[in-house]
Amino acid sequence: MQQSTGMCIVNRDLVEDLEPLVGSQAEVMRRLGISWNSWIKIVAGMPIRASVGQRLKERTLAQAAALHGLRSKFPCTMAPDGIDRAALDSAFMLPAANDVGPAVPADGHGLRSVRQAKAFRSCDGATI
């Protein structure tokens, strides 16, 4: 496996489908191998380290059969679990733009909850 470098963004069209795997703040590391802060950035549509994105993708692919949303977005009648894993793998991460995405809210405190991250994403990075 080739080591990724730089930053990436998890495909926004897949984030809601990943939510059932996240669990609570205490469970996200065990289930997905990422920190709560990384999950908040992912929900907000902000760049994360490519190595974190790769780890998330690997854990997601291992549990993809449990996610109905992924089955409906990447159907494959030939696959035992009904998921076109090659298409999911290809669509999972996008390279981050050179400008590294929108800045955190102007209050300087950053995003601390999924609710704030969703609001931030829906405003395309505008101050919340």
C-alpha positions as a printed NumPy array, in Angstrom:
array([[  0.   ,   0.   ,   0.   ],
       [  1.272,   3.416,  -0.953],
       [  1.521,   6.   ,   1.831],
       [ -0.539,   9.129,   1.183],
       [  0.911,  12.567,   1.732],
       [ -0.683,  15.959,   2.113],
       [ -4.278,  16.762,   2.871],
       [ -7.608,  15.433,   1.637],
       [-11.316,  15.984,   2.069],
       [-13.74 ,  13.131,   2.634],
       [-16.397,  13.213,  -0.067],
       [-19.28 ,  15.278,   1.353],
       [-21.816,  12.993,  -0.311],
       [-20.651,  10.132,   1.925],
       [-20.366,  11.808,   5.332],
       [-23.987,  11.227,   6.408],
       [-23.663,   7.577,   5.399],
       [-20.694,   7.206,   7.762],
       [-22.502,   8.581,  10.816],
       [-23.823,   5.171,  11.999],
       [-20.212,   3.974,  12.317],
       [-19.132,   6.932,  14.449],
       [-21.085,   6.219,  17.607],
       [-20.298,   8.455,  20.527],
       [-17.337,  10.717,  21.049],
       [-15.745,   7.951,  23.117],
       [-16.308,   5.303,  20.419],
       [-15.077,   7.051,  17.277],
       [-11.414,   6.081,  17.801],
       [-12.234,   2.432,  18.417],
       [-14.678,   2.152,  15.535],
       [-12.974,   4.285,  12.896],
       [ -9.435,   4.908,  14.105],
       [ -9.792,   8.685,  14.045],
       [-10.153,  11.336,  16.729],
       [-13.328,  13.244,  17.513],
       [-11.612,  16.424,  16.273],
       [-10.934,  14.719,  12.919],
       [-14.583,  13.654,  12.707],
       [-15.683,  17.267,  13.342],
       [-13.417,  18.44 ,  10.494],
       [-14.805,  15.739,   8.192],
       [-18.4  ,  16.761,   8.967],
       [-17.486,  20.415,   8.36 ],
       [-15.975,  19.564,   4.964],
       [-12.55 ,  20.688,   6.086],
       [ -9.254,  19.082,   5.025],
       [ -7.689,  16.331,   7.135],
       [ -4.328,  14.615,   6.83 ],
       [ -4.396,  12.116,   3.975],
       [ -3.137,   9.404,   6.34 ],
       [ -6.197,   9.963,   8.566],
       [ -8.464,   9.84 ,   5.519],
       [ -6.825,   6.614,   4.367],
       [ -7.303,   4.999,   7.789],
       [-10.953,   6.104,   7.84 ],
       [-11.478,   4.724,   4.34 ],
       [ -9.962,   1.347,   5.259],
       [-12.13 ,   1.037,   8.378],
       [-15.208,   2.146,   6.448],
       [-14.613,  -0.353,   3.647],
       [-14.287,  -3.117,   6.246],
       [-17.719,  -2.194,   7.678],
       [-19.425,  -0.971,   4.501],
       [-21.932,  -3.825,   4.368],
       [-23.603,  -2.441,   7.505],
       [-24.279,   0.928,   5.845],
       [-27.459,   0.999,   3.752],
       [-26.575,   4.412,   2.301],
       [-23.381,   3.085,   0.762],
       [-25.216,   0.074,  -0.657],
       [-27.699,   2.378,  -2.394],
       [-25.002,   4.776,  -3.701],
       [-22.604,   2.058,  -4.884],
       [-24.79 ,  -0.902,  -5.876],
       [-23.277,  -4.052,  -7.31 ],
       [-25.428,  -7.134,  -7.776],
       [-22.32 ,  -9.277,  -8.337],
       [-20.757,  -8.434,  -4.958],
       [-21.736, -10.63 ,  -1.99 ],
       [-22.592,  -7.576,   0.139],
       [-24.129,  -5.606,  -2.753],
       [-21.476,  -2.84 ,  -2.704],
       [-19.219,  -1.799,  -5.564],
       [-16.127,  -1.409,  -3.405],
       [-13.917,  -0.153,  -6.238],
       [-16.326,   2.723,  -6.898],
       [-16.604,   3.489,  -3.166],
       [-12.825,   3.415,  -2.791],
       [-12.423,   5.784,  -5.736],
       [-15.088,   8.242,  -4.534],
       [-14.153,   8.284,  -0.841],
       [-11.522,  11.041,  -0.696],
       [-10.802,  14.115,  -2.738],
       [ -7.537,  16.044,  -2.748],
       [ -7.682,  19.23 ,  -0.714],
       [ -7.354,  22.463,  -2.652],
       [ -4.096,  24.345,  -2.327],
       [ -5.816,  26.925,  -0.133],
       [ -6.529,  24.157,   2.451],
       [-10.221,  24.958,   2.622],
       [-12.267,  27.374,   4.682],
       [-10.983,  28.766,   7.941],
       [-12.603,  27.874,  11.227],
       [-15.205,  30.291,  12.59 ],
       [-14.034,  33.816,  13.254],
       [-14.576,  33.512,  17.009],
       [-11.259,  31.622,  17.129],
       [-12.608,  28.776,  19.225],
       [-12.956,  26.354,  16.328],
       [-15.643,  23.802,  15.8  ],
       [-16.45 ,  21.75 ,  18.885],
       [-19.577,  19.823,  17.973],
       [-21.115,  17.95 ,  15.079],
       [-23.97 ,  20.472,  15.107],
       [-21.514,  23.364,  14.638],
       [-19.655,  21.429,  11.943],
       [-22.869,  20.774,   9.999],
       [-23.831,  24.441,  10.245],
       [-20.349,  25.432,   9.09 ],
       [-20.558,  23.061,   6.111],
       [-24.015,  24.279,   5.114],
       [-22.686,  27.837,   5.028],
       [-19.702,  26.726,   2.871],
       [-17.263,  28.02 ,   5.435],
       [-18.982,  31.274,   6.269],
       [-18.863,  32.418,   9.865],
       [-21.478,  30.712,  12.054]])
